Amino acid sequence: MKSRQLAKIAKRVGFWALIAIIMVYAVFPFYYAVITSIKPSSDLFRVELWPSTWNLDNYAQIFSQSSFVRAIFNSIIVAFSVVFIALLLGITASYALGRVRFRGRSTVLLVILGVSMFPQVAVLSGLFEVIRALNLYNNPAGLILSYTIFTLPFTVWVLTTFMKQLPMELEEAAIMDGATPWVTITKVFLPLMWPAMATTGLLAFIAAWNEFLFALTFTLTDAQRTVPVAIALLSGGSAYELPWGPIMAASVVVTVPLVILVIIFQRRIVSGLTAGAVKG
Amino acid sequence: MSSSSHQDAPLGAHSAMPTARRPRGTKVRRQRVKAAWLFLAPMLIALTLVAGWPLMRTFFLSFTDASLSDLGAANLIGFENYLVYDDGRWYGVLADPVWWQSVWNTVYFAVVSVSLEVIFGVIVALILNAEFKGRVIVRAAVLIPWAIPTIVSAQMWAWMLNDQFGIINHLLMTVGIIDNPIAWTASATYSMWAVIMVDVWKTIPFVALLVLAALQMLPKDCYEAAEVDGIHPVHVFFKVTLPLITPALMMAVIFRLLDALRVFDVIYVLTSNSTSTMSMSVYARQQLVEFQDVGYGSAASTLLFLIIALATIAYLYLGRKQIQLGGD
């Protein structure tokens, strides 16, 4: 009897120890970035798990740099525009792909799947030409255009999955009432699609907010950069003495909104990710 | 919400009519197909502009001597960017040891990090699948690494892995595993492991979530049966759970593998252009942008595209049962 109880207790302890390890592993790097960011520069190189003294100098320093503030502004503009365009084009396309049977439908789906697997660098030189031809080099609009390549296929794919799950009867009713497809989308489906749109939009937002390769290549001056590039180049400035305090402060600033969004919408994100991946 | 008002009456009245259920060949159907293409048009145009056309241009440029400063003045030079024999020596991407090094680095990175992600992702998913107090909080915490921009996670880890003041060296030395601090991101021996460490940390949540979704759809009764029969849980996992979650696992693997083969940012930020960790994407971008050699860089990009396309086709072929393109 006793050994059985002991085994049970050992199992419970082991289980909770695993959970503790997972929690620490997942959260610690972010926690460490936060405490580094609030350390005064004199304490920066003392390794400690809890800051003995702290202030917000690093934050004051990055927000006093106009290029960093500009980068945040650029990132916001770019990410919101990308989400808007991807959802607008995605909702109509997903109606066509999810609700209408027509010849060529699986070809279109295959093309979309194919595009979502493109390595970004494979279109780099071609896209560079397009962006130059449209006179969008070193302009956030060029980034909005180029981010379409990875947000649109994904958005269409996930929205199509959700669109298919809506009951057929709704649409039949609309057709019987003589509604045109456009009216069907805007009046019948759109109100039902908001949760799916929020999920997809959030995932597109995160992808656009995080993008690095295009942002690094298609912008030239500090004023046009997005936040990831600004952070990467903050460290590039001096090779020997990296400004770790400000880097960590900037990292926390761009991450906190995402972490909050993810925690609030975690259920939605899980369903969006699995719709995009498992069913695609 | 206005829809609910017309939902009931017409449906009840007309659903017996065959044309309502399947308006094949009718005017309504033709109108719907026309509308479908009209609705697809903006998306197709956008994808052509940002994907189709640029990809074709990249292919084309790979056969030219184009330079970034003057893209217009490109001359066709055939396969010279890929491979050419000149004056007793081979030239071109395929003859460049750095390219082959980057291919090897990428494959090594992809295989090792995806394997680790799958193993740890499954473990995390199994734990999150258990019922316990505070599961929601743990699940949210596990998602945090996924939400952090790659660039930021690379910087956070670069700081933790700092050779002099990094907490990882500090901890390892306190515990007594190492005697001297390791230059994680600078040394050729450890830098690939540093990159893998960051990637694994960042993407475990993705794998864990996909597996968790599959776990939650598993039938409960065979577990109850197994418990009644007193079968060891490890045995149950390998004989029952693993085969059932394999489709979801394969999906996670292919997504992660394709991502890993095109990896750029984590390597670029953590170790910049060091050849010991350079991936194919880093190599191609260096040729294209830093060396301004668009022709040569496009050739490398084209090769990377072909490798990924082959991997995708192989996967689609092998797993065609699992992927039903918009199947009903």
XYZ file of C-alpha atoms in Angstrom:
608
model
C 0.000 0.000 0.000
C 2.670 2.431 1.081
C 4.916 1.972 -1.936
C 1.927 2.506 -4.178
C 1.155 5.802 -2.518
C 4.800 6.824 -2.754
C 4.808 6.042 -6.443
C 1.721 8.145 -6.883
C 3.312 11.079 -5.078
C 6.521 10.680 -7.089
C 4.470 10.742 -10.275
C 2.735 13.958 -9.237
C 6.000 15.609 -8.247
C 7.555 14.560 -11.536
C 4.601 15.900 -13.483
C 4.697 19.284 -11.799
C 8.475 19.433 -12.121
C 8.073 18.949 -15.886
C 5.507 21.729 -16.014
C 7.847 23.980 -14.063
C 10.704 23.219 -16.460
C 8.518 23.955 -19.477
C 7.297 27.226 -17.961
C 10.807 28.399 -17.091
C 12.170 27.362 -20.478
C 9.396 29.183 -22.355
C 9.329 32.355 -20.312
C 12.857 32.816 -18.979
C 14.529 34.390 -22.071
C 11.801 37.008 -22.231
C 11.987 37.603 -18.490
C 15.750 37.983 -18.749
C 15.339 40.513 -21.577
C 12.951 42.518 -19.396
C 15.274 42.636 -16.393
C 18.249 43.492 -18.613
C 16.284 46.342 -20.126
C 15.585 47.955 -16.744
C 19.122 47.689 -15.432
C 21.279 50.792 -15.284
C 24.208 50.462 -17.668
C 26.680 50.192 -14.770
C 24.995 46.962 -13.644
C 24.584 45.479 -17.093
C 27.530 43.158 -16.913
C 26.747 41.747 -13.509
C 24.926 38.482 -14.075
C 21.968 38.239 -11.735
C 18.484 36.778 -11.796
C 16.865 39.704 -10.027
C 17.977 43.306 -10.656
C 19.380 44.926 -7.520
C 18.794 48.412 -8.872
C 16.648 49.442 -11.757
C 15.509 52.429 -13.832
C 13.993 53.184 -17.223
C 17.025 54.880 -18.787
C 17.280 52.370 -21.616
C 13.664 53.023 -22.599
C 14.192 56.765 -22.422
C 17.219 56.340 -24.654
C 15.510 54.361 -27.416
C 12.433 56.575 -27.416
C 14.624 59.644 -27.722
C 15.941 58.270 -31.012
C 13.653 59.550 -33.710
C 14.622 56.669 -36.028
C 13.316 54.096 -33.549
C 10.025 55.938 -33.097
C 9.774 56.191 -36.870
C 10.434 52.449 -37.178
C 7.580 51.645 -34.808
C 5.326 53.954 -36.781
C 6.381 52.294 -40.065
C 5.798 48.835 -38.632
C 2.304 49.787 -37.485
C 1.390 51.253 -40.881
C 2.817 48.315 -42.787
C 1.289 45.616 -40.576
C -2.195 47.154 -40.525
C -2.217 47.769 -44.277
C -1.059 44.226 -44.948
C -3.815 42.826 -42.746
C -6.429 44.995 -44.405
C -5.405 44.089 -47.953
C -4.957 40.401 -47.196
C -8.409 40.178 -45.575
C -10.093 42.141 -48.347
C -8.642 40.004 -51.133
C -8.853 36.885 -48.986
C -12.544 37.057 -48.144
C -13.725 37.306 -51.736
C -11.271 34.662 -52.938
C -12.223 32.314 -50.117
C -15.899 32.658 -50.992
C -15.128 31.577 -54.527
C -12.917 28.719 -53.374
C -14.997 27.583 -50.452
C -18.554 27.879 -51.745
C -18.526 27.577 -55.509
C -17.634 24.473 -57.491
C -15.957 25.383 -60.729
C -13.379 23.946 -63.036
C -9.845 24.963 -62.103
C -10.632 25.307 -58.431
C -8.131 22.721 -57.248
C -5.498 24.193 -59.555
C -5.968 27.577 -57.916
C -5.730 25.978 -54.468
C -2.568 24.174 -55.516
C -1.048 27.422 -56.784
C -1.862 29.129 -53.491
C -0.317 26.273 -51.529
C 2.725 26.434 -53.793
C 3.179 30.164 -53.257
C 2.990 29.720 -49.500
C 6.005 27.443 -49.748
C 8.155 29.856 -51.769
C 11.468 30.656 -50.205
C 11.376 34.436 -49.925
C 14.874 34.770 -51.299
C 13.778 33.110 -54.565
C 11.702 36.142 -55.482
C 14.135 38.679 -54.037
C 15.767 39.842 -57.275
C 12.549 39.714 -59.304
C 10.601 41.559 -56.642
C 13.377 44.106 -56.360
C 12.838 44.896 -60.028
C 9.066 45.192 -59.603
C 9.462 47.487 -56.613
C 11.936 49.675 -58.458
C 9.720 49.802 -61.527
C 6.798 50.942 -59.368
C 9.097 53.450 -57.694
C 8.499 51.946 -54.252
C 12.090 51.242 -53.232
C 12.885 52.503 -49.721
C 9.193 53.108 -49.142
C 6.920 51.263 -46.684
C 4.445 50.804 -49.564
C 7.006 48.519 -51.201
C 6.979 46.385 -48.063
C 3.176 46.287 -47.996
C 3.250 45.038 -51.580
C 5.950 42.452 -50.968
C 4.414 41.062 -47.769
C 1.399 40.068 -49.863
C 3.435 37.093 -51.013
C 3.350 35.370 -47.663
C 0.186 36.758 -46.050
C -2.270 36.334 -48.926
C -1.884 32.588 -49.599
C -2.131 31.890 -45.915
C -5.160 34.153 -45.400
C -7.012 32.685 -48.373
C -6.239 29.181 -47.216
C -7.467 29.630 -43.648
C -10.537 31.665 -44.644
C -11.441 29.019 -47.206
C -11.347 26.387 -44.472
C -13.690 28.433 -42.307
C -15.912 29.411 -45.237
C -16.498 25.749 -46.059
C -17.792 25.066 -42.566
C -20.695 27.499 -42.906
C -24.007 25.747 -43.486
C -25.144 25.324 -47.074
C -28.725 26.233 -46.165
C -27.803 29.858 -45.508
C -26.545 30.300 -49.000
C -29.385 28.436 -50.621
C -31.777 30.698 -48.805
C -29.920 33.736 -50.107
C -29.932 32.349 -53.636
C -33.661 31.670 -53.433
C -34.152 35.231 -52.357
C -32.354 36.246 -55.511
C -29.303 37.649 -53.779
C -26.240 38.146 -55.969
C -22.979 36.519 -54.826
C -21.680 39.895 -53.690
C -24.726 40.462 -51.505
C -24.414 36.897 -50.224
C -20.851 37.574 -49.101
C -21.392 40.945 -47.530
C -24.820 40.378 -45.974
C -24.853 36.656 -45.176
C -21.316 35.387 -44.749
C -19.377 38.394 -43.538
C -21.271 38.682 -40.248
C -20.545 35.019 -39.588
C -16.929 35.242 -40.655
C -15.787 37.860 -38.133
C -14.210 35.375 -35.713
C -12.315 33.738 -38.557
C -11.322 37.140 -39.928
C -10.022 38.198 -36.510
C -7.939 35.027 -36.226
C -6.499 35.256 -39.720
C -5.930 38.969 -39.394
C -4.054 38.468 -36.154
C -1.820 35.809 -37.687
C -1.178 38.018 -40.724
C -0.409 40.925 -38.394
C 2.155 38.885 -36.464
C 3.775 37.681 -39.686
C 3.999 41.211 -41.106
C 5.218 42.679 -37.815
C 8.017 40.104 -37.623
C 9.198 40.063 -41.228
C 12.891 40.748 -41.690
C 14.384 39.762 -45.051
C 12.285 42.020 -47.312
C 12.374 44.853 -44.811
C 16.154 44.632 -44.671
C 16.556 44.484 -48.442
C 13.921 46.898 -49.709
C 14.644 49.783 -47.352
C 17.752 51.886 -47.259
C 17.432 54.709 -44.770
C 16.711 54.701 -41.034
C 13.504 56.647 -41.531
C 11.936 53.948 -43.712
C 12.886 50.893 -41.670
C 10.605 48.630 -39.717
C 11.183 47.623 -36.122
C 12.880 44.232 -36.665
C 15.456 45.819 -38.956
C 15.940 48.728 -36.563
C 16.657 46.288 -33.739
C 19.004 44.169 -35.826
C 20.959 47.227 -36.939
C 21.006 48.773 -33.473
C 23.555 46.117 -32.676
C 25.390 46.493 -35.952
C 26.546 49.985 -35.046
C 29.608 49.144 -32.988
C 31.310 45.802 -33.271
C 32.874 45.583 -29.806
C 30.551 47.235 -27.343
C 27.021 46.255 -28.222
C 24.377 48.444 -26.555
C 22.662 45.486 -24.897
C 20.511 47.585 -22.546
C 18.820 49.584 -25.336
C 18.618 46.487 -27.568
C 16.732 44.640 -24.854
C 14.497 47.645 -24.178
C 13.618 47.878 -27.873
C 13.021 44.132 -27.984
C 10.624 44.332 -25.061
C 8.768 47.259 -26.627
C 8.060 45.415 -29.881
C 7.260 42.138 -28.163
C 4.922 43.167 -25.358
C 1.971 44.021 -27.658
C 2.326 40.659 -29.386
C 2.570 38.727 -26.141
C -0.554 40.448 -24.820
C -2.457 39.800 -28.061
C -1.401 36.173 -28.100
C -2.429 35.598 -24.499
C -5.827 37.221 -25.050
C -6.524 35.415 -28.302
C -4.718 32.162 -27.608
C -7.707 29.937 -28.335
C -8.342 31.710 -31.601
C -4.695 31.452 -32.585
C -4.637 27.750 -31.936
C -7.672 27.197 -34.137
C -6.223 29.435 -36.839
C -2.868 27.699 -36.838
C -4.411 24.281 -36.994
C -6.842 25.319 -39.727
C -3.939 26.674 -41.735
C -1.690 23.721 -41.156
C -3.578 20.541 -40.395
C -6.263 21.030 -42.975
C -3.982 22.645 -45.516
C -27.558 39.006 -38.766
C -30.105 40.152 -41.324
C -29.674 36.737 -42.889
C -31.620 34.941 -40.193
C -34.818 36.612 -41.278
C -34.745 35.100 -44.738
C -33.269 31.869 -43.646
C -36.317 29.848 -42.753
C -39.258 30.591 -44.994
C -37.780 30.186 -48.484
C -35.754 27.187 -47.502
C -38.696 25.272 -46.150
C -40.733 26.136 -49.214
C -38.193 25.262 -51.876
C -35.753 22.727 -50.534
C -37.676 19.900 -52.168
C -36.819 21.328 -55.568
C -33.708 19.628 -57.018
C -32.514 22.884 -58.556
C -32.179 24.484 -55.156
C -29.747 21.920 -53.850
C -27.564 21.564 -56.870
C -28.135 24.321 -59.370
C -26.040 22.592 -62.014
C -26.144 24.095 -65.435
C -28.723 26.621 -64.434
C -28.505 30.340 -64.865
C -27.769 30.676 -61.155
C -24.864 28.303 -61.440
C -23.350 30.041 -64.436
C -23.710 33.319 -62.620
C -21.986 31.853 -59.570
C -19.050 30.497 -61.558
C -18.620 33.838 -63.267
C -18.749 35.588 -59.906
C -16.229 33.128 -58.499
C -13.641 34.054 -61.124
C -14.414 37.711 -60.636
C -13.827 37.329 -56.908
C -10.615 35.421 -57.483
C -9.253 37.956 -59.934
C -7.851 40.497 -57.420
C -6.059 37.783 -55.488
C -4.702 36.170 -58.643
C -3.485 39.511 -59.960
C -1.804 40.309 -56.647
C -0.106 36.913 -56.516
C 1.067 37.252 -60.102
C 2.553 40.642 -59.309
C 4.383 39.619 -56.124
C 5.082 35.927 -56.754
C 4.655 34.637 -60.317
C 6.313 37.426 -62.233
C 9.198 37.995 -59.757
C 9.928 34.271 -59.718
C 10.089 34.214 -63.534
C 12.378 37.235 -63.471
C 14.644 35.557 -60.911
C 14.901 32.524 -63.219
C 15.664 34.798 -66.133
C 18.201 36.912 -64.258
C 20.063 33.788 -63.215
C 21.095 33.387 -66.854
C 22.414 36.944 -67.090
C 25.305 38.960 -65.722
C 22.934 41.523 -64.137
C 24.261 43.682 -61.341
C 22.193 45.359 -58.662
C 23.365 48.846 -59.566
C 22.192 48.497 -63.160
C 19.577 45.795 -63.567
C 18.615 47.000 -67.033
C 22.035 46.375 -68.593
C 21.986 42.594 -68.301
C 23.452 40.285 -70.944
C 22.464 36.676 -71.389
C 25.373 34.440 -70.458
C 23.725 31.022 -70.394
C 24.626 28.694 -67.565
C 27.791 30.549 -66.549
C 26.360 31.508 -63.153
C 25.628 27.886 -62.434
C 28.683 26.111 -63.778
C 31.293 26.962 -66.356
C 34.706 25.548 -67.260
C 37.178 28.252 -68.010
C 40.993 28.234 -68.196
C 41.314 24.882 -66.499
C 39.010 25.712 -63.587
C 35.351 25.368 -62.779
C 33.355 28.472 -61.840
C 29.763 29.157 -60.861
C 27.528 28.482 -57.881
C 27.787 24.718 -58.302
C 31.589 24.927 -58.173
C 31.668 27.181 -55.125
C 32.684 25.349 -51.932
C 30.943 28.070 -49.886
C 27.636 27.248 -51.641
C 28.035 23.556 -50.829
C 28.966 24.463 -47.286
C 25.751 26.490 -47.044
C 23.724 23.607 -48.484
C 25.219 21.285 -45.883
C 24.648 23.842 -43.091
C 21.013 24.260 -44.110
C 20.308 20.558 -44.302
C 22.083 19.922 -41.008
C 20.194 22.776 -39.356
C 16.866 21.620 -40.787
C 17.234 17.969 -39.809
C 18.595 18.556 -36.307
C 16.287 21.388 -35.309
C 13.130 19.839 -36.755
C 13.896 16.523 -35.023
C 14.402 18.251 -31.689
C 11.269 20.347 -32.189
C 9.185 17.285 -32.925
C 10.461 15.355 -29.894
C 10.024 18.241 -27.461
C 6.843 19.432 -29.168
C 5.207 16.041 -28.619
C 6.320 15.963 -24.971
C 4.928 19.447 -24.352
C 1.701 18.545 -26.148
C 1.245 15.403 -24.071
C 1.658 17.412 -20.893
C -0.717 20.141 -22.039
C -3.221 17.455 -22.945
C -3.400 16.273 -19.338
C -6.033 17.847 -17.138
C -4.549 19.953 -14.387
C -5.167 23.217 -12.625
C -3.692 26.210 -14.404
C -3.508 24.520 -17.782
C -4.658 27.683 -19.515
C -1.810 29.670 -17.983
C 0.793 27.091 -18.973
C -0.597 26.967 -22.493
C -0.405 30.757 -22.796
C 3.156 30.743 -21.447
C 4.199 28.098 -23.940
C 2.896 30.293 -26.767
C 5.140 33.208 -25.796
C 8.271 32.096 -27.693
C 6.179 31.676 -30.839
C 4.848 35.243 -30.531
C 8.258 36.846 -30.161
C 9.674 38.130 -33.455
C 12.544 35.954 -34.695
C 14.838 38.942 -34.715
C 14.048 39.684 -31.094
C 14.505 36.081 -30.002
C 17.834 35.996 -31.815
C 18.920 39.127 -29.938
C 17.643 37.859 -26.602
C 19.571 34.638 -27.012
C 22.643 36.429 -28.333
C 22.676 38.328 -25.063
C 22.129 35.207 -22.964
C 24.857 33.423 -24.946
C 27.278 36.354 -24.710
C 30.740 34.919 -24.103
C 31.724 37.222 -21.243
C 28.524 38.375 -19.605
C 25.998 35.822 -20.797
C 23.875 34.064 -18.224
C 24.230 30.700 -19.958
C 28.002 30.592 -19.569
C 27.569 31.886 -16.031
C 25.121 29.117 -15.122
C 27.161 26.391 -16.795
C 30.272 27.550 -14.949
C 28.452 27.777 -11.614
C 27.198 24.247 -11.995
C 30.676 23.174 -13.073
C 29.904 21.812 -16.535
C 32.436 24.103 -18.196
C 35.584 25.779 -16.862
C 35.904 28.636 -19.307
C 33.234 30.718 -20.999
C 32.300 29.546 -24.484
C 32.074 31.983 -27.392
C 28.778 30.469 -28.522
C 27.979 32.640 -31.517
C 31.545 33.273 -32.662
C 33.165 29.847 -32.560
C 32.774 27.554 -35.553
C 32.128 24.585 -33.267
C 29.290 26.048 -31.250
C 27.639 28.648 -33.487
C 25.446 26.138 -35.318
C 24.281 24.811 -31.983
C 23.493 28.334 -30.839
C 21.351 28.828 -33.941
C 19.609 25.499 -33.412
C 18.980 26.338 -29.749
C 17.176 29.559 -30.671
C 15.151 27.962 -33.447
C 14.084 25.043 -31.271
C 13.072 27.394 -28.478
C 11.013 29.509 -30.839
C 9.182 26.765 -32.718
C 8.383 24.115 -30.108
C 5.048 25.911 -29.470
C 4.038 25.573 -33.125
C 4.661 21.832 -33.192
C 3.154 21.377 -29.731
C -0.053 23.177 -30.754
C -0.559 21.101 -33.884
C 0.050 17.904 -31.957
C -2.177 19.060 -29.119
C -5.013 19.693 -31.575
C -4.634 16.130 -32.843
C -4.439 14.708 -29.318
C -7.681 16.360 -28.334
C -9.520 14.664 -31.176
C -8.448 11.179 -30.137
C -11.179 8.773 -29.012
C -11.226 8.457 -25.230
C -12.547 4.883 -25.057
C -9.416 3.063 -26.198
C -7.468 4.787 -23.423
C -10.008 3.687 -20.878
C -9.779 0.154 -22.254
C -5.999 0.259 -22.075
C -6.148 1.482 -18.494
C -8.543 -1.262 -17.487
C -6.243 -3.836 -19.083
C -3.320 -2.328 -17.175
C -1.178 -1.644 -20.246
C 1.846 0.531 -19.571
C 1.323 4.170 -20.688
C 4.565 4.181 -22.704
C 3.340 1.165 -24.593
C -0.032 2.823 -25.153
C 1.718 5.909 -26.490
C 3.738 4.061 -29.105
C 1.004 1.633 -30.114
C -2.092 3.838 -30.000
C -1.348 7.543 -29.692
C 1.607 7.873 -32.029
C -0.017 6.171 -35.048
C -3.153 8.259 -34.560
C -1.350 11.601 -34.392
C 1.043 10.774 -37.235
C -0.893 12.766 -39.879
C -0.774 15.923 -37.747
C 2.854 15.240 -36.934
C 3.726 14.855 -40.624
C 2.028 18.178 -41.325
C 4.052 19.872 -38.609
C 7.234 18.268 -39.928
C 6.715 19.398 -43.511
C 5.808 22.951 -42.477
C 8.819 23.197 -40.208
C 11.120 21.535 -42.730
C 10.174 23.927 -45.525
C 10.627 26.817 -43.098
C 13.989 25.521 -41.962
C 15.262 25.040 -45.522
C 14.655 28.721 -46.274
C 15.921 29.968 -42.911
C 17.380 33.435 -42.997
C 16.793 35.819 -40.110
C 17.868 33.852 -37.056
C 21.170 32.929 -38.716
C 21.760 36.372 -40.156
C 21.231 38.130 -36.830
C 22.963 35.613 -34.589
C 26.085 34.910 -36.632
C 25.826 37.347 -39.618
C 27.688 36.098 -42.680
C 29.915 33.529 -40.999
C 30.457 30.570 -43.353
C 30.207 28.025 -40.557
C 26.470 28.693 -40.172
C 25.589 30.313 -43.518
C 22.315 28.979 -44.934
C 21.358 28.874 -48.605
C 19.157 31.962 -48.169
C 21.964 33.872 -46.443
C 24.360 32.865 -49.240
C 21.957 33.960 -51.983
C 21.183 37.269 -50.325
C 24.856 37.999 -49.739
C 25.610 37.514 -53.441
C 22.547 39.505 -54.499
C 22.697 42.475 -52.185
C 26.136 42.743 -50.625
C 28.178 41.660 -53.661
C 25.576 43.235 -56.007
C 25.859 40.202 -58.277
C 22.203 39.699 -59.186
C 22.899 37.074 -61.866
C 24.943 34.854 -59.559
C 22.669 35.413 -56.572
C 19.614 34.632 -58.706
C 21.235 31.371 -59.742
C 21.665 30.446 -56.075
C 18.060 31.515 -55.358
C 16.838 29.407 -58.256
C 18.687 26.372 -56.918
C 17.162 26.928 -53.484
C 13.729 27.226 -55.057
C 14.246 23.969 -56.934
C 15.347 22.178 -53.772
C 12.257 23.362 -51.904
C 9.980 22.598 -54.843
C 11.387 19.063 -55.016
C 10.876 18.609 -51.284
C 7.283 19.850 -51.615
C 6.502 17.639 -54.600
C 8.016 14.611 -52.878
C 5.900 15.335 -49.842
C 2.707 15.898 -51.821
C 3.350 12.644 -53.627
C 4.065 10.646 -50.481
C 1.329 12.192 -48.399
C -1.334 12.681 -51.039
C -3.819 10.804 -48.944
C -3.495 13.294 -46.140
C -3.852 16.419 -48.207
C -7.223 16.765 -49.799
C -7.197 19.909 -51.782
C -10.422 21.494 -50.742
C -11.955 18.056 -50.690
C -15.506 17.758 -49.486
